[in-house]
Each structure stands twice: as structure tokens, then as C-alpha cells.
Tab-separated table of C-alpha atoms in Angstrom:
chain	number	residue	atom	x	y	z
A	882	MET	CA	15.696	16.508	10.129
A	883	ARG	CA	18.294	14.205	8.614
A	884	ARG	CA	20.602	15.591	5.963
A	885	ILE	CA	20.639	13.535	2.790
A	886	ARG	CA	23.748	13.131	0.667
A	887	SER	CA	22.697	13.359	-2.947
A	888	ASP	CA	24.276	13.159	-6.360
A	889	SER	CA	20.969	13.029	-8.158
A	890	SER	CA	22.222	14.861	-11.250
A	891	ILE	CA	23.692	11.518	-12.374
A	892	PRO	CA	21.095	8.918	-13.479
A	893	PHE	CA	20.641	6.121	-10.945
A	894	ALA	CA	21.578	3.343	-13.368
A	895	ARG	CA	24.816	5.125	-14.305
A	896	ARG	CA	25.740	5.794	-10.660
A	897	LEU	CA	24.886	2.225	-9.702
A	898	THR	CA	26.906	0.565	-12.429
A	899	ALA	CA	29.827	2.955	-11.948
A	900	GLY	CA	29.853	2.615	-8.166
A	901	ALA	CA	31.654	-0.663	-7.607
A	902	GLY	CA	31.606	-2.836	-10.680
A	903	ALA	CA	29.027	-5.071	-9.038
A	904	LEU	CA	27.055	-7.591	-11.011
A	905	VAL	CA	23.755	-5.765	-11.533
A	906	VAL	CA	20.792	-8.005	-12.167
A	907	THR	CA	17.076	-8.051	-11.591
A	908	LEU	CA	16.968	-11.562	-10.218
A	909	ALA	CA	13.510	-12.773	-9.306
A	910	ALA	CA	14.764	-16.374	-9.518
A	911	LEU	CA	17.521	-16.028	-6.908
A	912	ALA	CA	15.541	-18.203	-4.517
A	913	LEU	CA	15.609	-20.999	-7.068
A	914	ALA	CA	19.302	-20.473	-7.756
A	915	LEU	CA	20.018	-21.080	-4.094
A	916	GLY	CA	17.865	-24.164	-4.002
A	917	GLY	CA	14.761	-22.657	-2.379
A	918	PRO	CA	13.833	-24.106	0.983
A	919	GLN	CA	16.456	-26.855	0.556
A	920	ARG	CA	19.166	-24.121	0.467
A	921	ALA	CA	22.625	-24.292	-1.046
A	922	GLU	CA	25.825	-25.099	0.795
A	923	SER	CA	27.824	-22.260	-0.785
A	924	ALA	CA	27.365	-19.163	-2.920
A	925	THR	CA	28.986	-18.498	-6.286
A	926	GLY	CA	30.512	-15.278	-4.995
A	927	ASP	CA	28.701	-13.018	-7.461
A	928	ASN	CA	27.342	-9.803	-5.993
A	929	VAL	CA	23.625	-9.329	-6.616
A	930	VAL	CA	21.696	-6.076	-6.887
A	931	PHE	CA	17.969	-6.816	-7.081
A	932	ILE	CA	16.161	-3.735	-8.457
A	933	LEU	CA	12.369	-3.765	-8.132
A	934	THR	CA	9.993	-1.033	-9.273
A	935	ASP	CA	6.325	-0.792	-8.349
A	936	ASP	CA	3.366	-0.800	-10.750
A	937	GLN	CA	5.557	-0.143	-13.773
A	938	ALA	CA	4.439	-1.182	-17.237
A	939	ALA	CA	7.108	-2.359	-19.647
A	940	SER	CA	6.088	0.417	-22.053
A	941	GLU	CA	7.253	3.016	-19.506
A	942	LEU	CA	10.851	1.975	-20.152
A	943	ALA	CA	10.557	4.139	-23.275
A	944	ALA	CA	11.240	7.101	-20.974
A	945	MET	CA	14.254	5.409	-19.330
A	946	PRO	CA	17.039	5.241	-21.939
A	947	ASN	CA	19.805	5.023	-19.312
A	948	THR	CA	18.216	1.981	-17.698
A	949	GLN	CA	17.798	0.329	-21.089
A	950	ALA	CA	21.373	1.032	-22.169
A	951	LEU	CA	23.298	0.498	-18.929
A	952	ILE	CA	21.387	-2.451	-17.490
A	953	GLY	CA	19.392	-4.103	-20.261
A	954	GLY	CA	21.869	-3.276	-23.012
A	955	GLN	CA	24.822	-4.672	-21.063
A	956	GLY	CA	22.987	-7.682	-19.673
A	957	ALA	CA	19.951	-9.721	-20.634
A	958	THR	CA	16.367	-8.777	-21.352
A	959	PHE	CA	13.279	-10.953	-21.713
A	960	ARG	CA	10.452	-10.731	-24.242
A	961	ARG	CA	7.932	-12.410	-21.941
A	962	ALA	CA	7.240	-12.308	-18.219
A	963	TYR	CA	4.853	-14.389	-16.116
A	964	VAL	CA	3.432	-13.721	-12.683
A	965	PRO	CA	1.172	-16.171	-10.819
A	966	TYR	CA	-0.579	-13.413	-8.828
A	967	PRO	CA	-0.253	-9.876	-10.237
A	968	LEU	CA	-0.730	-8.022	-6.969
A	969	CYS	CA	1.891	-6.268	-4.880
A	970	CYS	CA	2.167	-8.146	-1.580
A	971	PRO	CA	1.582	-11.690	-2.885
A	972	SER	CA	4.171	-11.076	-5.599
A	973	ARG	CA	6.740	-9.723	-3.134
A	974	ALA	CA	6.131	-12.688	-0.862
A	975	GLY	CA	6.744	-14.920	-3.879
A	976	LEU	CA	10.030	-13.169	-4.661
A	977	LEU	CA	11.194	-13.689	-1.080
A	978	SER	CA	9.998	-17.277	-0.724
A	979	GLY	CA	10.286	-18.786	-4.210
A	980	GLN	CA	6.725	-20.058	-3.731
A	981	ASN	CA	3.323	-19.493	-5.280
A	982	MET	CA	0.575	-17.760	-3.325
A	983	HIS	CA	-1.186	-20.985	-2.335
A	984	ASN	CA	2.053	-22.047	-0.594
A	985	HIS	CA	3.332	-18.849	1.006
A	986	GLY	CA	-0.217	-17.903	2.075
A	987	VAL	CA	-0.183	-14.144	1.358
A	988	ARG	CA	-3.428	-13.684	-0.568
A	989	GLY	CA	-3.718	-9.910	-0.729
A	990	ASN	CA	-2.270	-6.573	0.292
A	991	ILE	CA	-4.146	-6.285	3.584
A	992	GLY	CA	-5.521	-8.558	6.310
A	993	PRO	CA	-6.818	-10.884	7.411
A	994	TYR	CA	-5.403	-13.008	4.559
A	995	GLY	CA	-2.900	-10.558	3.131
A	996	GLY	CA	-0.203	-8.073	4.007
A	997	TRP	CA	3.129	-8.359	5.762
A	998	THR	CA	1.727	-9.926	8.930
A	999	ARG	CA	0.696	-12.998	6.906
A	1000	PHE	CA	4.333	-13.486	5.880
A	1001	ILE	CA	6.028	-12.940	9.245
A	1002	GLY	CA	5.862	-16.619	10.124
A	1003	ARG	CA	7.761	-17.509	6.923
A	1004	GLU	CA	10.524	-14.903	7.205
A	1005	SER	CA	12.804	-17.269	9.114
A	1006	ASP	CA	12.979	-19.509	6.031
A	1007	ALA	CA	13.131	-17.030	3.166
A	1008	LEU	CA	15.609	-15.652	0.647
A	1009	PRO	CA	17.801	-13.465	2.932
A	1010	VAL	CA	18.179	-16.330	5.397
A	1011	TRP	CA	19.274	-18.659	2.587
A	1012	THR	CA	21.768	-16.154	1.167
A	1013	SER	CA	23.091	-15.430	4.671
A	1014	ASP	CA	23.627	-19.165	5.212
A	1015	ALA	CA	25.451	-19.223	1.863
A	1016	GLY	CA	27.871	-16.538	3.040
A	1017	TYR	CA	26.256	-13.378	1.694
A	1018	TYR	CA	26.021	-9.955	3.332
A	1019	ASN	CA	22.415	-8.816	2.865
A	1020	VAL	CA	21.082	-5.283	2.533
A	1021	HIS	CA	17.487	-4.180	1.935
A	1022	ILE	CA	16.764	-0.632	0.762
A	1023	GLY	CA	13.222	0.642	0.168
A	1024	LYS	CA	9.752	-0.819	0.148
A	1025	TYR	CA	9.152	-4.227	1.713
A	1026	LEU	CA	5.734	-5.903	2.005
A	1027	ASN	CA	2.498	-3.939	2.305
A	1028	GLY	CA	1.722	-3.109	5.917
A	1029	TYR	CA	5.328	-3.402	7.069
A	1030	ALA	CA	5.792	-1.948	10.588
A	1031	SER	CA	2.603	0.102	10.292
A	1032	GLU	CA	1.000	-1.369	13.418
A	1033	PRO	CA	1.976	-0.333	16.965
A	1034	SER	CA	2.580	-3.996	17.796
A	1035	THR	CA	5.419	-4.254	15.244
A	1036	PRO	CA	7.712	-1.262	15.898
A	1037	LEU	CA	11.242	-1.148	14.468
A	1038	THR	CA	11.062	-4.723	13.224
A	1039	VAL	CA	13.839	-6.007	10.950
A	1040	PRO	CA	13.145	-9.388	9.326
A	1041	PRO	CA	15.703	-12.201	9.777
A	1042	GLY	CA	18.742	-12.434	7.523
A	1043	TRP	CA	19.344	-8.746	6.815
A	1044	ASP	CA	22.706	-7.299	7.903
A	1045	GLU	CA	21.653	-3.785	6.925
A	1046	TRP	CA	18.093	-2.554	6.561
A	1047	TYR	CA	16.510	0.658	5.286
A	1048	GLY	CA	12.860	-0.355	5.047
A	1049	LYS	CA	10.057	2.071	4.322
A	1050	VAL	CA	7.213	2.047	6.834
A	1051	SER	CA	4.048	1.184	4.898
A	1052	GLU	CA	1.898	4.125	5.824
A	1053	GLY	CA	1.428	7.732	4.797
A	1054	PRO	CA	2.909	9.506	1.765
A	1055	LEU	CA	5.311	7.830	-0.625
A	1056	TYR	CA	7.734	10.343	-2.061
A	1057	PHE	CA	8.029	12.991	0.651
A	1058	ASN	CA	7.336	13.040	4.416
A	1059	TYR	CA	7.933	9.313	4.846
A	1060	GLN	CA	9.738	7.123	7.383
A	1061	LEU	CA	12.431	4.464	7.085
A	1062	ILE	CA	13.443	1.932	9.699
A	1063	GLU	CA	17.237	1.951	9.467
A	1064	LYS	CA	19.721	-0.614	10.736
A	1065	THR	CA	23.198	0.388	9.565
A	1066	GLY	CA	25.137	-2.770	10.438
A	1067	PRO	CA	24.811	-6.344	11.742
A	1068	GLY	CA	25.215	-5.341	15.398
A	1069	ASP	CA	23.291	-2.066	15.264
A	1070	ALA	CA	19.850	-1.462	16.714
A	1071	PRO	CA	17.199	-0.272	14.241
A	1072	GLU	CA	16.106	3.361	14.434
A	1073	LEU	CA	13.229	5.286	12.926
A	1074	ALA	CA	14.367	7.988	10.482
A	1075	PHE	CA	12.077	10.743	9.215
A	1076	TYR	CA	12.437	12.345	5.789
A	1077	GLY	CA	10.647	15.577	4.987
A	1078	ASP	CA	9.601	17.634	2.008
A	1079	GLN	CA	12.917	19.035	0.765
A	1080	GLU	CA	13.988	18.218	-2.770
A	1081	ARG	CA	16.998	16.253	-1.521
A	1082	GLU	CA	14.601	14.012	0.458
A	1083	TYR	CA	12.725	12.754	-2.596
A	1084	GLN	CA	12.358	9.059	-1.875
A	1085	THR	CA	13.725	7.616	-5.116
A	1086	ASP	CA	16.882	9.720	-4.777
A	1087	VAL	CA	17.358	8.807	-1.127
A	1088	LEU	CA	17.060	5.087	-1.843
A	1089	SER	CA	19.360	5.202	-4.861
A	1090	ASP	CA	21.943	7.208	-2.893
A	1091	LYS	CA	21.908	4.602	-0.136
A	1092	ALA	CA	22.392	1.854	-2.727
A	1093	VAL	CA	25.292	3.620	-4.425
A	1094	GLU	CA	26.924	4.411	-1.086
A	1095	PHE	CA	26.688	0.796	0.069
A	1096	ILE	CA	27.991	-0.661	-3.199
A	1097	GLY	CA	30.852	1.807	-3.229
A	1098	SER	CA	31.861	0.853	0.293
A	1099	ALA	CA	31.518	-2.886	-0.409
A	1100	GLY	CA	33.551	-2.895	-3.613
A	1101	SER	CA	36.753	-4.199	-2.032
A	1102	ALA	CA	35.123	-6.597	0.435
A	1103	GLN	CA	35.754	-10.326	0.110
A	1104	THR	CA	32.231	-11.239	1.236
A	1105	PRO	CA	29.668	-11.314	-1.596
A	1106	PHE	CA	26.539	-9.228	-1.069
A	1107	MET	CA	22.898	-9.211	-2.059
A	1108	ALA	CA	21.290	-5.768	-2.112
A	1109	ASN	CA	17.569	-5.298	-2.568
A	1110	VAL	CA	16.803	-1.860	-4.008
A	1111	TRP	CA	13.011	-1.805	-3.987
A	1112	PHE	CA	11.440	1.483	-5.080
A	1113	ASN	CA	7.888	2.706	-4.612
A	1114	ALA	CA	8.223	4.528	-7.944
A	1115	PRO	CA	6.431	4.814	-10.260
A	1116	HIS	CA	3.423	3.842	-8.113
A	1117	GLY	CA	0.674	6.461	-7.720
A	1118	PRO	CA	0.354	9.294	-6.743
A	1119	PHE	CA	2.975	9.553	-9.521
A	1120	ASP	CA	4.932	12.427	-7.997
A	1121	PRO	CA	8.132	13.002	-10.001
A	1122	ALA	CA	11.250	14.564	-8.576
A	1123	PRO	CA	10.835	18.352	-8.708
A	1124	ARG	CA	13.617	18.602	-11.289
A	1125	HIS	CA	11.638	16.314	-13.608
A	1126	LEU	CA	8.327	18.199	-13.505
A	1127	PHE	CA	7.000	18.810	-17.039
A	1128	SER	CA	10.102	17.285	-18.613
A	1129	GLN	CA	8.271	14.442	-20.366
A	1130	THR	CA	7.478	15.430	-23.945
A	1131	GLY	CA	4.260	13.735	-24.977
A	1132	PRO	CA	2.365	10.803	-23.449
A	1133	LEU	CA	3.873	7.407	-22.734
A	1134	PRO	CA	2.808	4.522	-24.987
A	1135	LYS	CA	-0.526	3.015	-23.989
A	1136	VAL	CA	-0.608	-0.678	-23.199
A	1137	GLN	CA	-3.011	-2.920	-25.068
A	1138	ALA	CA	-5.376	-3.205	-22.101
A	1139	PHE	CA	-5.758	0.576	-21.622
A	1140	ASN	CA	-9.484	1.430	-21.270
A	1141	GLU	CA	-10.462	-1.973	-22.635
A	1142	LYS	CA	-14.050	-1.742	-23.878
A	1143	ASP	CA	-15.101	-5.374	-23.490
A	1144	ILE	CA	-14.236	-6.696	-20.019
A	1145	SER	CA	-16.888	-9.427	-19.968
A	1146	ASP	CA	-14.153	-12.056	-19.677
A	1147	LYS	CA	-12.637	-10.412	-16.583
A	1148	PRO	CA	-13.253	-11.282	-12.930
A	1149	LYS	CA	-16.519	-10.117	-11.386
A	1150	TRP	CA	-14.900	-7.524	-9.133
A	1151	LEU	CA	-13.347	-5.824	-12.179
A	1152	ARG	CA	-16.527	-5.954	-14.262
């Protein structure tokens, strides 16, 4: 079993922003900033940390004061957000391609018209390839696209453009007893790493530790970096870190659509 270095007593946002003075942004439009498929000739030199959570409602930020203060409060927030296809894999494919679903072709989370295998053919002309061409050092930490490396025919696969890679295999449990495919440098071969059921192996902590460690080591480098930090949390089964069990006082705010009584205007599958 791998030993995990952890400093999980410090909130992730505080550790991340204190780690290297990097520019911390949630930048879904980075593909457009680099010119999309036309690409850009050079990067601005800003470091980019792209933090992505899974199935999180905006109202849940009420329980995340550190994130609000250290990231939103010291940067920019938005009152509205728009998504052309509010489903996991098509949205992630859109973030990586800068395209809508009818162009990138990922129409669901699983096959035959969805999942990671539908996007493989487009990975050679996607965001990490563009940023690499623009002089960036690219690191992915966490979840990728649904179905990633879960088939025997795609073992230890690292998509093009990533100098370092710590991608979660899309099968089995989320927060404990999971697997990451890890490539620790541009010339290194990927290896399969297993994480168990010890408190220090809680997935969100492991991913945030890897992010903080990378940013800390890259702080003095001349090459700009892009780091994806893509969490499974707070996606169901909603397992908190053991230290956070029963720490939430009262329910989170309910969104307007919670238990909507009249769904006659919704798609047939939902009705």
C-alpha cells in the first residue's frame, strides 16, 4: 500500500493559494483563450489551476467559507452560468475541446455514443495539446472522462499533452479503495497505484495533496503550467472525510428545483 503525505488539517483552498503564489482560476474558457482548434502561437505566462468539482450545486458553497473567501473573494465570481449539456462526460469533453456536444460527439456518459472512448479520437487536438504547443507544462490530477481506462483494451493510457498525470480509473468506489494511473514526469512510464481505506487515503485529500505538492515544486520554474485538479467530490455516494462526519450543522439550502411538483414541461425520460 502506498503511503500518502497529508496535511489535511489545512483547508485545501488555503494550502493551494499559499503553496506557490500561482494564479488560481476556474477557467472553463481556457480553450477559447488559446484560440481553440486554431491554437495560439504563445502563452501569456500565467500559471493556471483549473479546479472542477462534480455534481455540486452553487448553494453548497454555503458550507465552504474558505473557498468563497480565498478563491472567490480574491478573484472573480459570476452570477449566472450556462451549460449546453448538463451531463458529466459531455460537459468534460466540452471543457477539453471548447466545442458543443454536436461537434465533439460525446453524447452521454457511456457507450456507444458516450463516455471516454468517444473522445479518444479528439484528444490529439484538445486543450492540453494546445497549451503544450504554447509552452505550458501540463498536469492532470483526479477524475477525467467517464469510463477512463476501465476497459482491458485501454490499460495505463495517458492522453496526449500531459507531462504529469494522476488520473482516476473510472470504476469501483470513489472515495476509498480506488486506483489512479500515475505518470510522474514527461519521460516516465505510467503506473497503476492503489489507494485503500485508511483515513489518509481519502480521495479528496490525496488529490489536493498532489496539487499542493506540484505547485510548491513548480513555484520557481520559468515554464508556465496548467494544472487540472478535478475532484469526484461531492458526487454520490456523498462520503465525507472521516474527520468531517456529523460536522455539518443543519441542512444545506435547497435549490429551487428540489422535489419539483410539476415536471410536465420536462423531458419524457424525467417525467
